[in-house]
Amino acid sequence: MSERLSDHTTTRVGGPARAWVEARTEAEAVAAVRAADAAGDPLFVLGGGSNTLMADTGFEGTVVHMGFTGVEVLPAEGAADGAGDVVVRVAAGHVWDEAVAWTVEHGLAGVEALSGIPGSAGATPVQNVGAYGADVSQVLVSLRAFDRAAGQVVELSAEDLRFGYRDSVIKRSMLEDGSPSPRWIVLSIDLRLRRAEEGAEPTAPVRYAQLARALEVEEGADVSLAQVREHVLALRASKGMVSDAADHDTWSTGSYFTNPIVPATVRVTLPEGAPAFAAGTDEDGTPLVKLSAAWLIDHAGYGKGFGLPDAPRREGDADGTGPDGRGLAGGRASLSTKHTLAVTNRGGASTEDVLTVARAVRDGVKARFGVDLHHEPMIIGTRL
Ligand SMILES: Cc1cc2nc3c(=O)[nH]c(=O)nc-3n(C[C@H](O)[C@H](O)[C@H](O)COP(=O)(O)OP(=O)(O)OC[C@H]3O[C@@H](n4cnc5c(N)ncnc54)[C@H](O)[C@@H]3O)c2cc1C
């Protein structure tokens, strides 16, 4: 069976896969990965396609789509039916947001702030997904994965995964050897969640100022899980950060660039008002700060809708009109009209169109502020 990646990615771009395997069980996924590796065939493992930009020429190899689902509370000593920690196992192909909805419905606290992130559960540890003051490393206890190097199913603890900001050992394993797939193919993830006492309303502390304001509570206040989920989904929708087929602002990979982490000395070279948050130190002890990619993009003159001929332009803004007057990439790709961090397909865009807009933004930020922006999605078969 052959499929086009544009039918399986949230940006709706990408050419055909030479071979496509729909893995409906863990065993089918492992067998397909083993077979591709044994044949020396390039392998790409696909979940929801919400962090993938595949070349227009497609993939000369096997794409294994993780299509198996399931969420269950694991039996644990002492946890029984009372309050306390429970461990929930989610199959790799389960839609992440459906798993989050399930935990909220079952009164289990821990992932409610990660509501609305598109894609599969199995991909969440790959880049340690996060939003609104939470990330998956805070709750992930361990995962089961097929280790392609060892040829067997293994269990990795949170410690083994060496999580970082939008990073893990799984992600690094593909970047380091240049392969389009990681060494470990995630089969299921185990999350430690908290069950409220019988009769008590399940709540969680709000750890993000913007979310606290939306909920009209102080940061740190306990709020019901259902309310957190509802407000996170509303905030995300207002920024085009939940998938919606009817809204081109969501035809993206979400945030295209990560927030740059740079030596603290870089901060003084930036204009006053540029957000910077302490981000620890590097191996040599140099203090680091995390900058806001959205702020840098906006202040370098790349506003909402950049790339569209009719986008509102402020004085000094970069020209997003292409040579034919129809927009930088023929008007087919642009920054979201709701958020400067997302590069979107306006309909009919190719991967190259999306990258054309992303390159202009990356180069413009470098020229204006001297800061390198790094892309968040996995780019396969082409480069930014
Ligand atoms: C509108 C929108 C909003 C978003 N908001 C956020 C956000 O708030 N925070 C955030 O962190 N991300 C966000 N993202 C990015 C994306 O949703 C996450 O990175 C998500 O976890 C990707 O899941 P996926 O299944 O779609 O991954 P895919 O795109 O299918 O795959 C991404 C990478 O992971 C690998 N992979 C996939 N499944 C597995 C597996 N089972 N085992 C090993 N490797 C695997 C793939 O090979 C690929 O390299 C957003 C994306 C969109 C479109």
Short mmCIF file of C-alpha atoms and ligand atoms in Angstrom, two decimals:
data_model
loop_
_atom_site.label_atom_id
_atom_site.label_comp_id
_atom_site.label_asym_id
_atom_site.label_seq_id
_atom_site.Cartn_x
_atom_site.Cartn_y
_atom_site.Cartn_z
CA MET A 1 0.00 0.00 0.00
CA SER A 2 1.42 3.45 -0.83
CA GLU A 3 0.35 6.67 0.81
CA ARG A 4 1.22 10.34 0.55
CA LEU A 5 2.58 11.96 3.69
CA SER A 6 0.48 15.04 2.92
CA ASP A 7 -2.57 12.92 3.87
CA HIS A 8 -1.02 12.02 7.23
CA THR A 9 0.64 15.23 8.49
CA THR A 10 -0.98 18.26 10.11
CA THR A 11 0.78 20.68 7.72
CA ARG A 12 -0.66 18.55 4.90
CA VAL A 13 2.58 18.51 2.92
CA GLY A 14 5.01 15.76 1.92
CA GLY A 15 5.35 13.31 -0.96
CA PRO A 16 4.65 9.57 -1.17
CA ALA A 17 6.15 6.77 0.92
CA ARG A 18 7.67 4.00 -1.21
CA ALA A 19 6.21 1.46 1.24
CA TRP A 20 3.61 2.02 3.94
CA VAL A 21 2.79 -0.27 6.86
CA GLU A 22 -0.27 0.37 8.99
CA ALA A 23 0.69 -1.24 12.32
CA ARG A 24 -2.52 -2.16 14.15
CA THR A 25 -0.77 -3.90 17.03
CA GLU A 26 2.53 -3.57 18.83
CA ALA A 27 3.61 -6.89 17.33
CA GLU A 28 2.91 -5.61 13.80
CA ALA A 29 4.94 -2.46 14.48
CA VAL A 30 7.91 -4.45 15.83
CA ALA A 31 7.74 -6.89 12.90
CA ALA A 32 7.65 -4.05 10.36
CA VAL A 33 10.60 -2.26 11.98
CA ARG A 34 12.59 -5.50 12.18
CA ALA A 35 11.85 -6.30 8.52
CA ALA A 36 12.85 -2.84 7.27
CA ASP A 37 16.07 -2.90 9.31
CA ALA A 38 16.94 -6.44 8.19
CA ALA A 39 16.46 -5.39 4.56
CA GLY A 40 18.54 -2.24 5.07
CA ASP A 41 15.51 -0.19 4.03
CA PRO A 42 15.32 3.39 5.37
CA LEU A 43 12.66 3.54 8.08
CA PHE A 44 10.39 6.33 9.22
CA VAL A 45 8.03 5.83 12.15
CA LEU A 46 4.97 8.08 12.00
CA GLY A 47 2.44 8.94 14.67
CA GLY A 48 0.04 11.83 14.06
CA GLY A 49 2.39 13.69 11.69
CA SER A 50 2.11 16.88 13.76
CA ASN A 51 5.86 17.36 14.15
CA THR A 52 6.98 16.07 10.75
CA LEU A 53 7.86 17.88 7.54
CA MET A 54 8.61 15.35 4.81
CA ALA A 55 10.26 16.31 1.51
CA ASP A 56 8.00 16.84 -1.50
CA THR A 57 9.84 13.99 -3.20
CA GLY A 58 8.57 11.65 -0.47
CA PHE A 59 10.31 8.88 1.41
CA GLU A 60 12.42 6.25 -0.38
CA GLY A 61 11.83 3.60 2.26
CA THR A 62 9.23 2.18 4.64
CA VAL A 63 6.92 4.34 6.71
CA VAL A 64 5.44 2.50 9.70
CA HIS A 65 2.33 4.23 10.98
CA MET A 66 1.69 3.56 14.68
CA GLY A 67 -2.01 2.73 14.59
CA PHE A 68 -2.55 0.84 17.85
CA THR A 69 -4.38 2.38 20.77
CA GLY A 70 -5.37 1.80 24.41
CA VAL A 71 -5.33 3.47 27.83
CA GLU A 72 -5.37 1.52 31.11
CA VAL A 73 -4.62 1.98 34.77
CA LEU A 74 -1.91 -0.49 35.75
CA PRO A 75 -2.55 -2.55 38.85
CA ALA A 76 -0.29 -1.27 41.65
CA GLU A 77 0.28 -2.27 45.24
CA GLY A 78 -1.44 -0.01 47.69
CA ALA A 79 -3.03 2.28 45.11
CA ALA A 80 -6.30 0.29 45.07
CA ASP A 81 -9.28 2.64 44.92
CA GLY A 82 -8.19 5.36 47.33
CA ALA A 83 -6.31 8.60 46.79
CA GLY A 84 -2.68 8.53 45.72
CA ASP A 85 -0.56 7.82 42.71
CA VAL A 86 -1.69 5.57 39.89
CA VAL A 87 0.23 4.56 36.81
CA VAL A 88 -1.57 4.84 33.49
CA ARG A 89 -0.24 3.02 30.43
CA VAL A 90 -0.99 4.59 27.03
CA ALA A 91 -0.31 2.76 23.74
CA ALA A 92 1.98 4.60 21.31
CA GLY A 93 -0.65 5.10 18.60
CA HIS A 94 -3.30 6.52 20.96
CA VAL A 95 -4.22 10.11 20.13
CA TRP A 96 -2.54 12.07 22.92
CA ASP A 97 -5.41 14.47 23.49
CA GLU A 98 -7.89 11.59 23.76
CA ALA A 99 -5.66 10.08 26.45
CA VAL A 100 -5.61 13.45 28.27
CA ALA A 101 -9.42 13.70 28.05
CA TRP A 102 -9.66 10.17 29.49
CA THR A 103 -7.47 11.09 32.48
CA VAL A 104 -9.54 14.20 33.20
CA GLU A 105 -12.80 12.21 32.96
CA HIS A 106 -11.36 9.66 35.38
CA GLY A 107 -10.25 12.35 37.85
CA LEU A 108 -6.52 11.69 37.41
CA ALA A 109 -4.33 14.79 37.73
CA GLY A 110 -1.02 15.38 35.95
CA VAL A 111 -1.48 15.97 32.21
CA GLU A 112 -4.50 18.32 32.04
CA ALA A 113 -2.28 21.31 31.09
CA LEU A 114 -1.05 19.28 28.08
CA SER A 115 -4.59 19.23 26.63
CA GLY A 116 -4.94 19.90 22.92
CA ILE A 117 -1.40 18.97 21.83
CA PRO A 118 -1.94 17.08 18.56
CA GLY A 119 -0.28 13.78 17.72
CA SER A 120 0.25 10.39 19.28
CA ALA A 121 1.12 9.40 22.85
CA GLY A 122 4.22 7.52 21.65
CA ALA A 123 5.76 10.72 20.25
CA THR A 124 5.33 12.75 23.45
CA PRO A 125 8.61 11.61 25.06
CA VAL A 126 10.54 12.08 21.78
CA GLN A 127 10.68 15.86 22.16
CA ASN A 128 9.35 15.98 25.75
CA VAL A 129 6.19 17.82 24.71
CA GLY A 130 5.18 20.69 26.90
CA ALA A 131 2.85 23.64 27.32
CA TYR A 132 1.46 25.92 30.05
CA GLY A 133 4.13 25.14 32.62
CA ALA A 134 3.97 21.35 32.19
CA ASP A 135 5.85 18.80 30.17
CA VAL A 136 5.64 15.06 29.82
CA SER A 137 8.91 14.48 31.71
CA GLN A 138 7.13 15.59 34.91
CA VAL A 139 4.82 12.55 34.85
CA LEU A 140 6.50 9.92 32.69
CA VAL A 141 7.76 7.03 34.83
CA SER A 142 9.01 4.75 32.09
CA LEU A 143 8.25 3.53 28.60
CA ARG A 144 8.46 0.34 26.61
CA ALA A 145 10.27 0.55 23.30
CA PHE A 146 11.67 -1.64 20.57
CA ASP A 147 15.43 -1.06 20.69
CA ARG A 148 16.62 -1.35 17.07
CA ALA A 149 20.25 -1.67 18.13
CA ALA A 150 19.57 -4.55 20.56
CA GLY A 151 16.76 -6.07 18.45
CA GLN A 152 14.46 -6.46 21.47
CA VAL A 153 11.76 -4.75 23.49
CA VAL A 154 13.24 -2.82 26.43
CA GLU A 155 11.99 -0.65 29.26
CA LEU A 156 13.51 2.82 29.67
CA SER A 157 13.09 4.86 32.85
CA ALA A 158 12.59 8.62 32.90
CA GLU A 159 16.22 8.87 33.98
CA ASP A 160 17.39 6.82 30.97
CA LEU A 161 15.56 9.24 28.68
CA ARG A 162 17.67 12.24 29.82
CA PHE A 163 14.95 14.72 29.05
CA GLY A 164 15.71 18.33 28.17
CA TYR A 165 13.75 21.25 26.77
CA ARG A 166 11.96 19.71 23.74
CA ASP A 167 14.59 17.01 23.83
CA SER A 168 15.32 13.44 24.92
CA VAL A 169 17.80 10.67 24.26
CA ILE A 170 15.31 9.30 21.71
CA LYS A 171 15.35 12.49 19.66
CA ARG A 172 19.11 12.80 19.97
CA SER A 173 19.54 9.22 18.71
CA MET A 174 18.19 10.20 15.30
CA LEU A 175 19.90 13.54 15.07
CA GLU A 176 23.29 12.12 16.00
CA ASP A 177 23.42 9.39 13.36
CA GLY A 178 21.45 11.37 10.76
CA SER A 179 18.87 8.59 10.49
CA PRO A 180 15.23 9.61 9.99
CA SER A 181 14.12 7.32 12.82
CA PRO A 182 15.27 6.92 16.39
CA ARG A 183 17.06 3.93 17.87
CA TRP A 184 14.10 3.32 20.20
CA ILE A 185 10.59 2.89 18.78
CA VAL A 186 8.17 3.73 21.58
CA LEU A 187 5.44 1.12 22.07
CA SER A 188 3.73 2.46 25.21
CA ILE A 189 4.31 5.09 27.88
CA ASP A 190 3.62 4.88 31.63
CA LEU A 191 2.49 8.07 33.38
CA ARG A 192 2.29 8.62 37.13
CA LEU A 193 -0.94 10.52 37.85
CA ARG A 194 -2.68 11.53 41.07
CA ARG A 195 -6.13 10.38 42.09
CA ALA A 196 -8.15 12.65 44.42
CA GLU A 197 -9.63 11.35 47.64
CA GLU A 198 -13.03 9.72 47.38
CA GLY A 199 -15.71 12.43 47.15
CA ALA A 200 -13.16 15.26 46.68
CA GLU A 201 -13.03 17.21 43.44
CA PRO A 202 -9.92 16.33 41.42
CA THR A 203 -7.79 19.46 41.11
CA ALA A 204 -4.32 20.53 40.06
CA PRO A 205 -2.20 23.65 40.71
CA VAL A 206 -2.01 26.17 37.86
CA ARG A 207 1.65 26.73 36.97
CA TYR A 208 1.44 29.34 34.20
CA ALA A 209 0.64 33.04 34.55
CA GLN A 210 -1.41 33.35 31.34
CA LEU A 211 -3.49 30.30 32.26
CA ALA A 212 -4.01 31.60 35.81
CA ARG A 213 -5.25 34.92 34.38
CA ALA A 214 -7.67 33.11 32.05
CA LEU A 215 -8.98 31.13 35.02
CA GLU A 216 -9.07 34.29 37.18
CA VAL A 217 -7.01 32.68 39.95
CA GLU A 218 -3.56 33.26 41.44
CA GLU A 219 -0.70 31.27 39.96
CA GLY A 220 -0.31 28.12 42.07
CA ALA A 221 -4.01 27.94 42.99
CA ASP A 222 -5.74 24.56 42.77
CA VAL A 223 -8.36 24.37 40.01
CA SER A 224 -10.55 21.48 38.86
CA LEU A 225 -9.01 19.34 36.12
CA ALA A 226 -12.01 19.89 33.85
CA GLN A 227 -11.66 23.66 34.15
CA VAL A 228 -7.93 23.56 33.42
CA ARG A 229 -8.58 21.47 30.33
CA GLU A 230 -11.40 23.71 29.13
CA HIS A 231 -9.32 26.90 29.51
CA VAL A 232 -6.18 25.40 27.98
CA LEU A 233 -8.19 24.27 24.94
CA ALA A 234 -9.76 27.74 24.60
CA LEU A 235 -6.38 29.52 24.91
CA ARG A 236 -4.82 27.14 22.40
CA ALA A 237 -7.69 27.58 19.93
CA SER A 238 -7.32 31.38 20.12
CA LYS A 239 -3.69 30.93 18.94
CA GLY A 240 -4.47 28.32 16.27
CA MET A 241 -2.71 25.69 18.39
CA VAL A 242 -5.32 22.94 18.20
CA SER A 243 -5.79 21.00 14.96
CA ASP A 244 -8.83 22.18 13.02
CA ALA A 245 -9.26 21.15 9.37
CA ALA A 246 -11.35 24.29 8.72
CA ASP A 247 -8.66 26.69 10.01
CA HIS A 248 -5.50 27.10 7.90
CA ASP A 249 -3.75 28.71 10.88
CA THR A 250 -3.61 25.21 12.38
CA TRP A 251 -2.18 23.52 9.25
CA SER A 252 1.25 23.55 10.81
CA THR A 253 3.58 21.72 13.15
CA GLY A 254 2.62 24.09 15.98
CA SER A 255 5.61 26.15 17.10
CA TYR A 256 8.06 26.00 14.22
CA PHE A 257 11.02 27.32 16.24
CA THR A 258 12.09 26.47 19.79
CA ASN A 259 12.84 29.25 22.27
CA PRO A 260 16.61 29.84 21.92
CA ILE A 261 18.75 29.05 24.96
CA VAL A 262 21.80 31.33 24.86
CA PRO A 263 24.56 32.62 27.18
CA ALA A 264 23.10 35.26 29.51
CA THR A 265 25.48 37.85 27.99
CA VAL A 266 23.44 37.76 24.75
CA ARG A 267 20.51 39.29 26.64
CA VAL A 268 22.27 42.68 26.95
CA THR A 269 22.68 42.88 23.17
CA LEU A 270 18.88 42.70 22.72
CA PRO A 271 16.46 45.61 22.99
CA GLU A 272 14.90 46.36 26.35
CA GLY A 273 11.72 44.36 26.81
CA ALA A 274 13.04 41.21 25.14
CA PRO A 275 11.84 38.41 27.44
CA ALA A 276 14.60 36.25 28.95
CA PHE A 277 14.25 33.60 31.63
CA ALA A 278 17.05 31.99 33.63
CA ALA A 279 17.84 28.58 32.11
CA GLY A 280 20.63 27.16 34.28
CA THR A 281 24.22 26.92 33.12
CA ASP A 282 26.11 25.06 30.39
CA GLU A 283 28.78 22.40 31.11
CA ASP A 284 31.38 25.14 31.75
CA GLY A 285 29.16 26.89 34.28
CA THR A 286 28.23 29.79 31.95
CA PRO A 287 24.79 31.14 32.93
CA LEU A 288 22.14 30.62 30.24
CA VAL A 289 18.84 32.34 29.46
CA LYS A 290 15.86 31.20 27.42
CA LEU A 291 14.62 33.84 24.95
CA SER A 292 11.17 34.04 23.37
CA ALA A 293 11.30 32.96 19.71
CA ALA A 294 7.89 34.56 19.10
CA TRP A 295 9.12 37.93 20.43
CA LEU A 296 12.31 37.80 18.34
CA ILE A 297 10.35 36.95 15.19
CA ASP A 298 7.78 39.66 15.73
CA HIS A 299 10.38 42.31 16.61
CA ALA A 300 12.57 41.39 13.64
CA GLY A 301 9.63 42.48 11.48
CA TYR A 302 7.90 39.18 10.77
CA GLY A 303 4.38 39.76 11.98
CA LYS A 304 1.30 37.57 11.94
CA GLY A 305 0.48 36.41 8.42
CA PHE A 306 3.99 37.18 7.10
CA GLY A 307 4.19 35.72 3.59
CA LEU A 308 0.65 36.65 2.61
CA PRO A 309 0.29 39.61 0.24
CA ASP A 310 -2.52 41.15 2.31
CA ALA A 311 -0.98 40.63 5.79
CA PRO A 312 -1.04 43.83 7.89
CA ARG A 313 2.41 45.51 7.66
CA ARG A 314 3.88 47.75 10.36
CA GLU A 315 6.66 50.24 9.71
CA GLY A 316 9.95 48.39 9.23
CA ASP A 317 8.28 45.02 8.69
CA ALA A 318 9.87 42.60 6.23
CA ASP A 319 8.22 42.39 2.83
CA GLY A 320 6.22 39.17 2.64
CA THR A 321 5.19 39.78 -0.94
CA GLY A 322 6.80 37.49 -3.48
CA PRO A 323 8.15 38.50 -6.89
CA ASP A 324 4.77 37.77 -8.47
CA GLY A 325 2.95 39.90 -5.89
CA ARG A 326 1.04 36.88 -4.60
CA GLY A 327 3.03 36.29 -1.43
CA LEU A 328 6.46 34.97 -0.57
CA ALA A 329 5.63 31.36 -1.52
CA GLY A 330 2.87 32.29 -3.94
CA GLY A 331 0.66 32.94 -0.89
CA ARG A 332 0.49 29.19 -0.28
CA ALA A 333 2.43 29.33 3.02
CA SER A 334 2.80 32.01 5.67
CA LEU A 335 3.18 32.63 9.38
CA SER A 336 -0.12 31.96 11.13
CA THR A 337 -2.40 34.98 11.26
CA LYS A 338 -2.87 34.24 15.00
CA HIS A 339 0.68 33.52 16.15
CA THR A 340 4.14 34.33 14.78
CA LEU A 341 5.66 30.99 15.82
CA ALA A 342 3.68 28.75 13.45
CA VAL A 343 4.47 28.34 9.75
CA THR A 344 1.24 27.35 8.03
CA ASN A 345 -0.10 25.90 4.80
CA ARG A 346 -2.76 28.22 3.38
CA GLY A 347 -3.92 25.41 1.05
CA GLY A 348 -1.94 23.88 -1.80
CA ALA A 349 1.47 24.51 -0.19
CA SER A 350 4.42 22.20 -0.76
CA THR A 351 7.05 21.41 1.85
CA GLU A 352 9.41 23.78 0.00
CA ASP A 353 6.79 26.58 0.27
CA VAL A 354 6.66 26.09 4.05
CA LEU A 355 10.46 26.05 4.26
CA THR A 356 10.70 29.22 2.12
CA VAL A 357 8.74 31.15 4.75
CA ALA A 358 10.63 29.51 7.64
CA ARG A 359 14.02 30.36 6.05
CA ALA A 360 13.08 34.01 5.59
CA VAL A 361 12.11 34.25 9.26
CA ARG A 362 15.19 32.39 10.52
CA ASP A 363 17.54 34.52 8.40
CA GLY A 364 15.75 37.75 9.33
CA VAL A 365 16.05 37.06 13.07
CA LYS A 366 19.73 36.21 12.67
CA ALA A 367 20.36 39.41 10.69
CA ARG A 368 18.43 41.63 13.14
CA PHE A 369 19.45 40.14 16.51
CA GLY A 370 22.34 37.75 15.77
CA VAL A 371 20.39 34.90 17.39
CA ASP A 372 20.10 31.47 15.74
CA LEU A 373 16.61 29.99 15.68
CA HIS A 374 16.37 26.20 15.68
CA HIS A 375 13.48 24.36 14.12
CA GLU A 376 11.31 22.10 16.26
CA PRO A 377 9.74 19.69 13.70
CA MET A 378 11.61 16.74 12.24
CA ILE A 379 12.52 17.65 8.65
CA ILE A 380 13.03 14.53 6.56
CA GLY A 381 14.62 14.33 3.11
CA THR A 382 15.23 18.07 2.79
CA ARG A 383 16.59 20.86 5.00
CA LEU A 384 15.67 24.24 6.34
C1 LIG B 1 -1.36 22.88 16.11
C2 LIG B 1 -0.18 22.25 16.81
C3 LIG B 1 0.12 22.58 18.12
C4 LIG B 1 1.21 21.99 18.79
N1 LIG B 1 1.47 22.35 20.07
C5 LIG B 1 2.51 21.77 20.74
C6 LIG B 1 2.78 22.13 22.10
O1 LIG B 1 2.06 22.90 22.72
N2 LIG B 1 3.84 21.55 22.71
C7 LIG B 1 4.65 20.65 22.07
O2 LIG B 1 5.60 20.15 22.70
N3 LIG B 1 4.40 20.29 20.79
C8 LIG B 1 3.36 20.83 20.11
N4 LIG B 1 3.12 20.49 18.80
C9 LIG B 1 4.02 19.55 18.13
C10 LIG B 1 3.50 18.08 18.10
O3 LIG B 1 2.13 18.02 18.31
C11 LIG B 1 4.19 17.20 19.15
O4 LIG B 1 5.58 17.20 18.93
C12 LIG B 1 3.69 15.76 19.09
O5 LIG B 1 4.16 15.02 20.19
C13 LIG B 1 4.06 15.03 17.81
O6 LIG B 1 3.34 13.82 17.80
P1 LIG B 1 3.07 13.04 16.44
O7 LIG B 1 2.56 11.70 16.80
O8 LIG B 1 2.22 13.83 15.55
O9 LIG B 1 4.56 12.93 15.88
P2 LIG B 1 5.02 12.70 14.38
O10 LIG B 1 5.01 13.99 13.63
O11 LIG B 1 4.28 11.56 13.78
O12 LIG B 1 6.53 12.27 14.65
C14 LIG B 1 7.45 13.21 15.18
C15 LIG B 1 8.81 12.53 15.39
O13 LIG B 1 8.68 11.52 16.40
C16 LIG B 1 8.99 10.22 15.86
N5 LIG B 1 8.03 9.29 16.42
C17 LIG B 1 6.67 9.31 16.31
N6 LIG B 1 6.13 8.28 16.98
C18 LIG B 1 7.17 7.60 17.52
C19 LIG B 1 7.27 6.42 18.32
N7 LIG B 1 6.19 5.75 18.72
N8 LIG B 1 8.50 6.00 18.69
C20 LIG B 1 9.63 6.68 18.31
N9 LIG B 1 9.59 7.78 17.56
C21 LIG B 1 8.38 8.24 17.16
C22 LIG B 1 8.86 10.37 14.36
O14 LIG B 1 9.68 9.43 13.69
C23 LIG B 1 9.30 11.80 14.14
O15 LIG B 1 10.70 11.88 14.12
C24 LIG B 1 2.02 21.05 18.11
C25 LIG B 1 1.72 20.70 16.79
C26 LIG B 1 0.63 21.29 16.14
C27 LIG B 1 0.30 20.90 14.73
#
